[in-house]
Coordinates of C-alpha atoms and ligand atoms in Angstrom, one line a residue:
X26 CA 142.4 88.9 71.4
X27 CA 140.9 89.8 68.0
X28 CA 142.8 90.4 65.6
X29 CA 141.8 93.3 63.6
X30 CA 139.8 92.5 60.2
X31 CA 141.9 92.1 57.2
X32 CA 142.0 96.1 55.4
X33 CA 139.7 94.2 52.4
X34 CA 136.9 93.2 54.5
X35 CA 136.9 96.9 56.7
X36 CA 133.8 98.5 56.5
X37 CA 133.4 102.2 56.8
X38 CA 131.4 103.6 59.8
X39 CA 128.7 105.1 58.5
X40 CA 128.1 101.6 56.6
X41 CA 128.8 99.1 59.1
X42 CA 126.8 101.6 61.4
X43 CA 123.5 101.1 59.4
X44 CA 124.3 97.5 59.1
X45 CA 124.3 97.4 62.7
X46 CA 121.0 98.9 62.9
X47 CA 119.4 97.2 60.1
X48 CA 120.7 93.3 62.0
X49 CA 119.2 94.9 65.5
X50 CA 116.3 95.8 63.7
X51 CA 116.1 92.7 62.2
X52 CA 116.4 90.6 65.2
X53 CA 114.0 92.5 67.0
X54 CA 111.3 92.0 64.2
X55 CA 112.0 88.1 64.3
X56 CA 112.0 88.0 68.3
X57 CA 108.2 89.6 68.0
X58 CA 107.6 86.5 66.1
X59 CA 109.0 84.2 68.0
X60 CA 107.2 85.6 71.3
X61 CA 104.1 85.5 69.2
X62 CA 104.5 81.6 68.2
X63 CA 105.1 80.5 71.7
X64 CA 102.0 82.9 73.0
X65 CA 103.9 85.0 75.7
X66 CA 104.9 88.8 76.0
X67 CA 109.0 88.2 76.3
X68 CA 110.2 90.2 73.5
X69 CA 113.2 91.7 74.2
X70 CA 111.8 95.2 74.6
X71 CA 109.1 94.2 76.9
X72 CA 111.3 91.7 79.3
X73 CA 113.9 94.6 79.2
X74 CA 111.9 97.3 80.1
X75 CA 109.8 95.4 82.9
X76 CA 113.3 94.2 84.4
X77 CA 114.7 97.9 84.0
X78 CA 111.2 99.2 85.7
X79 CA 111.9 97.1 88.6
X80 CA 115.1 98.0 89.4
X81 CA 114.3 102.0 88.8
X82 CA 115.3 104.1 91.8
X83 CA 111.9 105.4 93.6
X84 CA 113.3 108.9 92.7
X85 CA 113.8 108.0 88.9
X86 CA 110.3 106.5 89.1
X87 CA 109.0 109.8 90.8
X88 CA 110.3 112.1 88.4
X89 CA 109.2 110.1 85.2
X90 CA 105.7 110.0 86.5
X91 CA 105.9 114.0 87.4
X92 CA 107.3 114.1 84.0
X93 CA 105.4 112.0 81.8
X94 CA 102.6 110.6 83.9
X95 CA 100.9 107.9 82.5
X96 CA 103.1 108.6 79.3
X97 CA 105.7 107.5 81.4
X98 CA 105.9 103.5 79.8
X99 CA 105.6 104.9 76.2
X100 CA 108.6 107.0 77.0
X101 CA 110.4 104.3 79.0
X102 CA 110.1 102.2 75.6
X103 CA 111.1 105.4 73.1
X104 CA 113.8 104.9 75.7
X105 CA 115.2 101.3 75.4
X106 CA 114.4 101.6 71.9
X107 CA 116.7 104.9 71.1
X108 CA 118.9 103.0 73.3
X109 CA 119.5 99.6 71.1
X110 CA 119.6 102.0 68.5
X111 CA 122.4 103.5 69.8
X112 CA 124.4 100.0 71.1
X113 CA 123.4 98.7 68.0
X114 CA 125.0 101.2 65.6
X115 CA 128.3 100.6 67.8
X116 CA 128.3 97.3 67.4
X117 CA 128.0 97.7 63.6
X118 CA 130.9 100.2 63.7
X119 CA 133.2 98.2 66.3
X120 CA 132.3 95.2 63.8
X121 CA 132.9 96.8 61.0
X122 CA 137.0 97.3 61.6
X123 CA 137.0 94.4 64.2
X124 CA 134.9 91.7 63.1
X125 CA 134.9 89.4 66.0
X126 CA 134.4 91.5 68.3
X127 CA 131.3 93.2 67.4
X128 CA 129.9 89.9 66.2
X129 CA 130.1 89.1 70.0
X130 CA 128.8 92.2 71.2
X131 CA 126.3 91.6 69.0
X132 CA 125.7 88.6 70.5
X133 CA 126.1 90.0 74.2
X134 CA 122.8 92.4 73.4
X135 CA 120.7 89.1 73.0
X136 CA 121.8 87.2 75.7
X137 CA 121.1 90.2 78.4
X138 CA 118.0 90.3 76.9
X139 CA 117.7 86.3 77.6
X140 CA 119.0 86.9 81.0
X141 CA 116.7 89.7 81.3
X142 CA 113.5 87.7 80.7
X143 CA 114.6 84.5 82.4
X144 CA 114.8 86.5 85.7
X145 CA 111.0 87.9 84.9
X146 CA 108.6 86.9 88.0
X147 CA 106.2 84.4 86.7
X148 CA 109.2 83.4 84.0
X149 CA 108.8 80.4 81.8
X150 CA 112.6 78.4 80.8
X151 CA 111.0 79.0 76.8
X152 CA 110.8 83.1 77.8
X153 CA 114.4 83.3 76.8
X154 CA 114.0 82.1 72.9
X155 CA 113.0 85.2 71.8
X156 CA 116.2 87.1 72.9
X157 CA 118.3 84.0 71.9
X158 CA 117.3 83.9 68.4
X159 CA 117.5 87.8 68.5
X160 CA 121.1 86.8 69.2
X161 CA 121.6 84.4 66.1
X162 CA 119.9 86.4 63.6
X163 CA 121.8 89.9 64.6
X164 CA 125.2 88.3 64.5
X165 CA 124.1 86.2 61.0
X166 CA 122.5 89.5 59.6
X167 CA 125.7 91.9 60.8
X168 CA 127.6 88.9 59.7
X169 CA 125.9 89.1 56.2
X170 CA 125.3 92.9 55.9
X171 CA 129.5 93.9 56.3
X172 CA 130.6 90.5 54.1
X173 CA 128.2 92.9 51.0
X174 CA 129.6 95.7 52.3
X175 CA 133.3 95.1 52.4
X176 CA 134.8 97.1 49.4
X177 CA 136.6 93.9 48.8
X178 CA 139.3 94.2 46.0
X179 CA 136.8 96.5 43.6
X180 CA 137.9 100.0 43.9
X181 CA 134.3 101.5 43.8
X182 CA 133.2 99.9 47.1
X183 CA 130.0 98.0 47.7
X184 CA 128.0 97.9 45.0
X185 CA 123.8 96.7 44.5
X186 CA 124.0 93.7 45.9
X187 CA 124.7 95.2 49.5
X188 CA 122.1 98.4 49.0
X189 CA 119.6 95.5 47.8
X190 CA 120.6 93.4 51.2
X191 CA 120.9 96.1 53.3
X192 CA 116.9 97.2 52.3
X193 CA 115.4 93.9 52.1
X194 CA 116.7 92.8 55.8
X195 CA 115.0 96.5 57.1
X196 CA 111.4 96.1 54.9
X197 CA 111.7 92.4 56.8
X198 CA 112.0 93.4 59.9
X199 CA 109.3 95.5 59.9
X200 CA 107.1 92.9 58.8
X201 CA 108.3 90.1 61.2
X202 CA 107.6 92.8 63.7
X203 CA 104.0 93.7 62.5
X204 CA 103.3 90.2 61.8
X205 CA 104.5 88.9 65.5
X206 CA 102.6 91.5 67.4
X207 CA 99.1 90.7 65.2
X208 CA 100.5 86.6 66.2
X209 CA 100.7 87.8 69.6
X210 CA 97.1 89.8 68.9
X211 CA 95.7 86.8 68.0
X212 CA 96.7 84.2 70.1
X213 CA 95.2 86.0 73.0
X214 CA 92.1 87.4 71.8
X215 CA 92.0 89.7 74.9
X216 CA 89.2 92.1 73.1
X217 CA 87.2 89.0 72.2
X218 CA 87.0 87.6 75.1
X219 CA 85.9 90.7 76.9
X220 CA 82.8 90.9 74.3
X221 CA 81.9 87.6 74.3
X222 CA 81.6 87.9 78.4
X223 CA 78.3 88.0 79.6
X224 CA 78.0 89.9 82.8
X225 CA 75.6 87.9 85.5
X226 CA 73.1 90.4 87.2
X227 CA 73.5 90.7 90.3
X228 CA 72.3 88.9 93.2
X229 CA 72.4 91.4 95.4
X230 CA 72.8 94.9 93.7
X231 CA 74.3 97.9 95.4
X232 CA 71.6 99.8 96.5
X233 CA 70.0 102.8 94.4
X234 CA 71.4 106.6 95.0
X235 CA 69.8 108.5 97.1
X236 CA 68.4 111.9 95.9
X237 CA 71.5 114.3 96.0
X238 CA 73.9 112.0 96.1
X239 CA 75.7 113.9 92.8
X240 CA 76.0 117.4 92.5
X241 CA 75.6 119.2 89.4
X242 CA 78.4 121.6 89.9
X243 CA 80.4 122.3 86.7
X244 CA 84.1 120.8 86.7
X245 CA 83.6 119.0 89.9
X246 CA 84.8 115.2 89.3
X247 CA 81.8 113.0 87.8
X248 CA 80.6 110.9 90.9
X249 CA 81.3 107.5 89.2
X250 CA 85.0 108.0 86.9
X251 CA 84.2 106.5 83.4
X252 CA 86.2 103.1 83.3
X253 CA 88.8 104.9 80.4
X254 CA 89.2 108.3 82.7
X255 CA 89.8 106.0 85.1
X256 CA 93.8 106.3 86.7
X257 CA 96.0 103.7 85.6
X258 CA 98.8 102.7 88.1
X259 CA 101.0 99.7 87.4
X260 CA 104.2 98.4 86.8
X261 CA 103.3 96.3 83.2
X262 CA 104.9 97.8 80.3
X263 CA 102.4 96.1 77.9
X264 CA 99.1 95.4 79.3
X265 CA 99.4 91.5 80.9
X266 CA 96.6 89.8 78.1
X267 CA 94.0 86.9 79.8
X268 CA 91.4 85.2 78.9
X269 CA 88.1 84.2 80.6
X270 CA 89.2 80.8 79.3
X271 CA 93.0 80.5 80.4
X272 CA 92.2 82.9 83.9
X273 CA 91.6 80.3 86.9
X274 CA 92.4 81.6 90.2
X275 CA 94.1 79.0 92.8
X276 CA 93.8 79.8 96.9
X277 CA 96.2 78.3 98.7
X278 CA 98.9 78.5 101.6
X279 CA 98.1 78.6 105.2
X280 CA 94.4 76.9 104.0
X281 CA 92.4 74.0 105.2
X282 CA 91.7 73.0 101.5
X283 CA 93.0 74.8 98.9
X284 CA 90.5 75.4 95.7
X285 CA 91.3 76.6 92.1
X286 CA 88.4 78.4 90.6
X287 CA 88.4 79.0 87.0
X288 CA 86.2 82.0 85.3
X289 CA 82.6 79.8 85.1
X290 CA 83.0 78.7 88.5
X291 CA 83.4 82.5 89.8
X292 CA 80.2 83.5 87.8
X293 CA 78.2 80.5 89.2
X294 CA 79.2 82.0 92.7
X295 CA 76.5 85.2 94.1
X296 CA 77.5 88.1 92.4
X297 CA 77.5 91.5 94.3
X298 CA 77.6 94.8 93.3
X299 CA 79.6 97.4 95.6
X300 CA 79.9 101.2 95.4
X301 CA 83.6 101.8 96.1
X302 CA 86.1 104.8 95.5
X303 CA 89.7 103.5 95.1
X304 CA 92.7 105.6 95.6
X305 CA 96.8 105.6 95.2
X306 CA 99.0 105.4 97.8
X307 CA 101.3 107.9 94.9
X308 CA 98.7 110.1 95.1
X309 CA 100.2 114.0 96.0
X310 CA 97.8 116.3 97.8
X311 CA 95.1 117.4 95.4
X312 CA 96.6 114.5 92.5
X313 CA 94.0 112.9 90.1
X314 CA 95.1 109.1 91.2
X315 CA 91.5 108.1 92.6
X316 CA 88.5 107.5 91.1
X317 CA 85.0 105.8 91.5
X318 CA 83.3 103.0 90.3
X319 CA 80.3 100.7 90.7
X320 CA 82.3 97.1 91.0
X321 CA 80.3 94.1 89.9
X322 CA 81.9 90.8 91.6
X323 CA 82.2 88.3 94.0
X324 CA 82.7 88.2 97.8
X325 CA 86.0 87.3 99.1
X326 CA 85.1 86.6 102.8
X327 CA 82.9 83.5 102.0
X328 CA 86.0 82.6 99.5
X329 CA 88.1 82.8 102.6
X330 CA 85.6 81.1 104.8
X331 CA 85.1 78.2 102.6
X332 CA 88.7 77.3 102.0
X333 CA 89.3 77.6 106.2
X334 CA 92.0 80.3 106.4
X335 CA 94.4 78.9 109.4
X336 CA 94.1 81.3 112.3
X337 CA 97.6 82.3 112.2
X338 CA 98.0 83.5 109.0
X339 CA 97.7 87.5 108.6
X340 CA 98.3 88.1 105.3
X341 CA 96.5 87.4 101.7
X342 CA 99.7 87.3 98.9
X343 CA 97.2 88.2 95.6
X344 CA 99.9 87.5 92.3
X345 CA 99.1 88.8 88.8
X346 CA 99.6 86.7 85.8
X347 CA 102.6 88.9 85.6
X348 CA 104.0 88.6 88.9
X349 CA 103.7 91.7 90.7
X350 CA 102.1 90.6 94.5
X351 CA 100.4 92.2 96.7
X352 CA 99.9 91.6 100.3
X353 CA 96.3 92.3 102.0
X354 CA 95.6 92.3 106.1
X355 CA 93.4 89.1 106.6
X356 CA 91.9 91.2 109.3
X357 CA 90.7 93.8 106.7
X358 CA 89.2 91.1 104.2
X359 CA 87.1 89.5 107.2
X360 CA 85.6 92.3 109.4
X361 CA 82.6 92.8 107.1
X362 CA 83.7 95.1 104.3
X363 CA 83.1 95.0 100.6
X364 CA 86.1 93.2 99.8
X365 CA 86.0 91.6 96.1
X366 CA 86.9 90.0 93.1
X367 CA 86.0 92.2 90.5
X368 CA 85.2 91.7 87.0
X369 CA 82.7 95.0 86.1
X370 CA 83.5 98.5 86.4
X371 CA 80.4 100.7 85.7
X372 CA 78.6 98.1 84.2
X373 CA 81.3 96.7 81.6
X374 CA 83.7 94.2 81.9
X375 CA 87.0 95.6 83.3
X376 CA 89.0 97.2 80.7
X377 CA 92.2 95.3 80.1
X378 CA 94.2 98.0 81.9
X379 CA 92.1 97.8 84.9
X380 CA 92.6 94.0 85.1
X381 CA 90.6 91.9 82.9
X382 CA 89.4 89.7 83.3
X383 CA 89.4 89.8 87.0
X384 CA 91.0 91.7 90.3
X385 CA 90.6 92.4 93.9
X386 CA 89.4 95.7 94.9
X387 CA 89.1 96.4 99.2
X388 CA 87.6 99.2 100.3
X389 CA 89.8 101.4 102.8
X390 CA 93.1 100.1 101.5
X391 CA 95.7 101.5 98.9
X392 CA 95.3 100.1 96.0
X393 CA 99.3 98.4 96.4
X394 CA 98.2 96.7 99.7
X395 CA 94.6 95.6 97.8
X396 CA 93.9 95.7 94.2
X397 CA 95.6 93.0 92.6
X398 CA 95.3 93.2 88.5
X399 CA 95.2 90.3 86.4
X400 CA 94.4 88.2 89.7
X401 CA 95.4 85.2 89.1
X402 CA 97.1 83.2 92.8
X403 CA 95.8 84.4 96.6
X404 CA 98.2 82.7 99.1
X405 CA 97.6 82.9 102.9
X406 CA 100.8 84.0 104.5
X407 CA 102.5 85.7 107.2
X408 CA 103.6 89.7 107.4
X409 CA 106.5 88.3 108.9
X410 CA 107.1 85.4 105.8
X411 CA 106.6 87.4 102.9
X412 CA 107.1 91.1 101.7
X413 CA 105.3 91.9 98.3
X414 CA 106.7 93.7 95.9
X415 CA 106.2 97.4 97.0
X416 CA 106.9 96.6 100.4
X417 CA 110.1 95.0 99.3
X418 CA 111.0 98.3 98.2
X419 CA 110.4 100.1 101.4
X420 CA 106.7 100.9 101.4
X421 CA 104.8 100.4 104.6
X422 CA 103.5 96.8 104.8
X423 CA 99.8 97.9 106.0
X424 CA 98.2 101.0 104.6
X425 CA 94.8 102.1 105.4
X426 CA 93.6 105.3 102.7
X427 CA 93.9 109.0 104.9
X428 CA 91.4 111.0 104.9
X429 CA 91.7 113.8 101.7
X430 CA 90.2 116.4 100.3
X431 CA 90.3 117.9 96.5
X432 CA 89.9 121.3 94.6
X433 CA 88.3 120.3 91.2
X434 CA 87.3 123.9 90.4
X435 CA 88.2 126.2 90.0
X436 CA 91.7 124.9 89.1
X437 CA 95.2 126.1 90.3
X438 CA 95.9 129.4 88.8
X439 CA 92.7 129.8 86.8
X440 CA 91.7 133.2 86.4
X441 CA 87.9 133.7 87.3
X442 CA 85.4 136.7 87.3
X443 CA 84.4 138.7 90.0
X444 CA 81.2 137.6 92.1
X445 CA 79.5 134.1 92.8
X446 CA 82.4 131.5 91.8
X447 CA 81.6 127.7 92.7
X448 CA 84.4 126.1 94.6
X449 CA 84.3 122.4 94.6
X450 CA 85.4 119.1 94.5
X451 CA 85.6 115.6 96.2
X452 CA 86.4 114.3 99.4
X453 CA 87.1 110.8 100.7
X454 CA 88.2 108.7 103.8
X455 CA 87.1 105.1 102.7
X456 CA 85.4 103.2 105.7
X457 CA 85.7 106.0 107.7
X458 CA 83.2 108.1 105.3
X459 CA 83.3 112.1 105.3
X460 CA 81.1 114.4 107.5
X461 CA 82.3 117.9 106.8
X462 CA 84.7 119.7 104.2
X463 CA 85.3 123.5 104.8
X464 CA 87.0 126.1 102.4
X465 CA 88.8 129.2 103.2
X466 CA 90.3 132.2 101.6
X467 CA 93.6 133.4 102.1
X468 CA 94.0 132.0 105.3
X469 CA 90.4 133.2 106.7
X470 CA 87.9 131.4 108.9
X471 CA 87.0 128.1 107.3
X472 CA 83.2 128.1 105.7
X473 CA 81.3 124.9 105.5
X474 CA 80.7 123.7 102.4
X475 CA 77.5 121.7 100.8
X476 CA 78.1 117.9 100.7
X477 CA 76.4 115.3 98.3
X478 CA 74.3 113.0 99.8
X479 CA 76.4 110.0 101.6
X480 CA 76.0 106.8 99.7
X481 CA 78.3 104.3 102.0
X482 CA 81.5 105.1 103.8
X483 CA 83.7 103.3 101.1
X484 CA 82.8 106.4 98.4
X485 CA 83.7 109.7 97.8
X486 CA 81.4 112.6 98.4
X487 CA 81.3 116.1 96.3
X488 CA 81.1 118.9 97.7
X489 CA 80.6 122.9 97.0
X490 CA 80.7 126.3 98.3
X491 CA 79.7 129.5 97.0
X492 CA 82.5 132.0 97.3
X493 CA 81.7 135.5 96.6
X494 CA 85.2 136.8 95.0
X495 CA 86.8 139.9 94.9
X496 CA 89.5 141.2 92.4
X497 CA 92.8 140.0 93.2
X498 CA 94.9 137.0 93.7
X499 CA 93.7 134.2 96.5
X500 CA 94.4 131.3 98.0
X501 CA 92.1 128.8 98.5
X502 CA 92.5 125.7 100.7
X503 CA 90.3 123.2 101.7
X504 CA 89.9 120.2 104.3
X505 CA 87.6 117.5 105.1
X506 CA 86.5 116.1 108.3
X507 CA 85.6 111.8 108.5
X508 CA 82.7 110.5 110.4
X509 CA 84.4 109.7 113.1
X510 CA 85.0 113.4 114.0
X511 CA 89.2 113.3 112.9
X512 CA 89.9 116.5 110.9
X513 CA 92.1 116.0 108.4
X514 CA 95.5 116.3 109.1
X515 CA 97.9 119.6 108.1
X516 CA 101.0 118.3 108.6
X517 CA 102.7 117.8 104.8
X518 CA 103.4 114.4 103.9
X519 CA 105.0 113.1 100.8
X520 CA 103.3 109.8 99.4
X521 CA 106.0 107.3 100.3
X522 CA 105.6 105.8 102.7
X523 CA 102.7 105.4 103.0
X524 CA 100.3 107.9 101.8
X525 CA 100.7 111.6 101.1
X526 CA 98.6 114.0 103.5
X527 CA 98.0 117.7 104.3
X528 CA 95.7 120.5 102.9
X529 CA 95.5 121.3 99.3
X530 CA 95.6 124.5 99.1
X531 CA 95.6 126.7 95.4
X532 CA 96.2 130.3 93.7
X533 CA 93.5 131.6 91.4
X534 CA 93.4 135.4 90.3
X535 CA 89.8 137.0 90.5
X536 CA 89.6 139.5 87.9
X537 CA 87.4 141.0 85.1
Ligands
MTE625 N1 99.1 93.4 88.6 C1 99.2 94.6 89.2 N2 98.2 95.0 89.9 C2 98.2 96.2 90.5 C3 99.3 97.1 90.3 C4 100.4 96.6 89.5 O1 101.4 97.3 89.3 N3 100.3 95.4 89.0 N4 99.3 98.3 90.9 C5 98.4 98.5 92.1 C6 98.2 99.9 92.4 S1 99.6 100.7 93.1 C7 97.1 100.6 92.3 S2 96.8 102.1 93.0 C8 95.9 99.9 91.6 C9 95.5 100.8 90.5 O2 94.4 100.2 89.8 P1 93.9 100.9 88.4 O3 95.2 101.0 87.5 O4 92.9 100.0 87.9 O5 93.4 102.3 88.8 O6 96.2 98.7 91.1 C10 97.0 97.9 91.9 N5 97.1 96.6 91.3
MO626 MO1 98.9 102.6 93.9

């Protein structure tokens, strides 16, 4: 179809190979700026990555969290960014003996990108300029970069004017890509924003601690998880940025009257403070993906009350400004529990990465059936009308937390010395509440352990036991019982579906 480029306008690989990187990186740079001016996250990068995350195999997805765990988007970028490299050096080389042809793969690269961000959930039509002009200025840079660097009819090959090209289109790029993430920065002034909130006190405050209700055990997990220890679980490959101002929250669907809230009207509503320990439905048997916090917010029940939920709708749809949804039993936000819109973890306004400026956060549910980041839509639907993202991918639709139990210390294959050794950790069955976690050693009778005072039946509770250890290698295993008097269940369970389960159990070697 193409014919091949004249022998005078050839370049040589290694040549049309940086020109190819140098237009890629170019185009990249100028599409940072571009997503900057128009005030959304579509670079090319970004839309790529967040379409490639969604289609990622649950296995892929598994590994690269056992791999890199919450390294995993960082390496997911290195990834797609090694990646263009790679496609974009080709290009340069394929363009650099066939000229058409690599002008239009060049080309190609910015319009999967386009097609990439136009098929984003909560996509705008202007999401796809970024890629597009990626497109034009990576075929007008390649375009540029092999014309200088055609040896032409002089014998001694490209001279200054292409070195002087070839380095002022790189030093560019860099600065349209600086300059369009500060744009970006600066457009949404997500930092800003959080400082200028003022949190509201509380009208009705979560009630004090009682005495005991932490232990002071060394290495056990701290009772309330500080907001940046805090696990991080979502699909966004750069944190979704919102406003107080631009955040408004619409309920709709199967409604009597459907209201939009915006952030002033939520802080004018009575603000409650709940004690609630939330956990991952990825969490494995004695995994770090649950933590505690004291959630400062606003009750959804009345919410649900005043906008007259119809009777036969089941299921609350929450969206996030970037589209991931999340589908909550009506049933659960109803019967009386702390259900919430969140905007203060610990006394500070959520951290972007846990949501700012506002989420939901149920007590007894995993957080991909609950805790909706970034809240921005709640529709009233039907299980049988809608299947939220996870559940879409297989999950189970409804998923109350089961009952687990955790070794914080001493940990997995630690080597302690012989005598009084503190064993301990947490415990949790949300709603349910804990009533009795027991250790035992190498398979022995199980020994109470000492519990932390119970708060409410939506936390966590510590616990410890003394073990008095002898030289050697041991295994030590622990289980919890809930309030209801339902021992924790043995029987190994992976975490999809719907929740891992079984006893943790760990190898430590006692010895001088
Ligand atoms: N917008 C959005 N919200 C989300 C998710 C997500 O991927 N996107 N993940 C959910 C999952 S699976 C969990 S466990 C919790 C985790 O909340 P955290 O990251 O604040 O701990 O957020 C939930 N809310
Ligand atoms: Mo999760």
């Amino acid at each position: 179809m193409s014919p091949t480029t004249g022998k005078s306008s050839r370049v040589g690989p290694v040549r049309a190979a940086l020109a190819g990187l140098v237009a890629a990186g170019l185009a990249l740079g100028v599409a940072e700026l571009v997503a900057g001016a128009i005030g959304r996250a579509v670079a090319p990068a970004i839309v790529v990555g967040g379409a490639a995350i969604d289609r990622t195999p649950r296995w892929l997805k598994e590994f690269a969290i056992e791999q890199f765990g919450e390294n995993d988007k960082n390496v997911l970028l290195t990834g797609i960014f090694v990646t263009v490299a790679v496609l974009a050096a080709v290009v340069g080389v394929i363009a650099g003996r066939h000229r058409r042809v690599g002008l239009v793969g060049a080309a190609l690269l910015g319009v999967v990108a386009a097609a990439a961000a136009a098929t984003r959930p909560q996509a705008h039509i202007i999401d796809v300029v970024p890629s597009l002009v990626a497109a034009v200025v990576a075929v007008v840079a390649l375009a540029g970069l092999l014309s200088v660097s055609a040896p032409g009819r002089s014998a001694e090959g490209p001279g200054r004017r292409a070195v002087l090209l070839t380095s002022g289109l790189a030093v560019a790029a860099g600065f349209a890509g600086v300059a369009g993430r500060r744009l970006q920065n600066l457009r949404t002034d997500v930092a800003a924003s959080r400082r200028a909130l003022r949190l509201p006190a509380p009208t009705t405050a979560a009630p004090a601690l009682p005495p005991g209700a932490m232990l002071d055990v060394n290495g056990v997990s701290a009772f309330y998880t500080a907001p940046a220890d805090f696990y991080r679980v979502d699909t966004a490959l750069s944190v979704p940025r919102l406003t107080t101002d631009e955040w408004s929250l619409k309920i709709h669907g199967m409604v009597e009257r459907e209201i939009t809230l915006d952030f002033d009207d939520l802080l004018a509503r009575p603000i409650v403070e709940n004690d609630i320990t939330m956990t991952c439905v990825s969490n494995e048997v004695g995994g770090g993906l649950v933590g505690t916090a004291r959630w400062l917010g606003v009750e959804l029940a009345p919410l649900l009350r005043e906008v007259g939920v119809d009777p036969n709708s089941d299921q609350l749809v929450g969206t996030s400004v970037d589209g991931m949804t999340i589908g909550t039993p009506v049933s659960a936000l109803m019967d009386g529990r702390a259900a919430m819109l969140a905007i203060a973890m610990n006394g500070e306004p959520l951290l972007p990465q846990h949501g700012f400026p506002c989420r939901m956060v149920v007590p007894g549910l995993y957080g991909y059936v609950s805790a909706t980041k970034w809240l921005v839509d709640l529709e009233l639907s039907r299980f049988d009308a809608f299947d939220p993202y996870w559940v879409r991918r297989g999950w189970e639709q409804q998923a109350p937390i089961k009952t687990s139990s955790r070794i914080d210390t001493p940990r997995p294959l630690a080597r302690v010395k012989p005598g009084k050794v503190a064993v301990a950790g947490v415990a949790w069955a949300q709603q349910r509440g804990i009533s009795k976690v027991e250790v035992r050693v190498d398979g022995g009778s199980w020994q109470e352990a000492e519990l932390s005072a119970r708060v409410n039946d939506d936390l966590w509770r510590q616990w410890v036991w003394t073990w008095d250890a002898a030289e050697g290698s041991h295994t030590l295993q622990v289980r919890a019982t809930d309030r209801e008097g339902e021992l924790q269940t043995e029987d190994r369970a992976e975490p999809f579906p719907n929740g891992s389960s079984g006893w943790q159990s760990i190898v430590v070697t006692v010895g001088a």
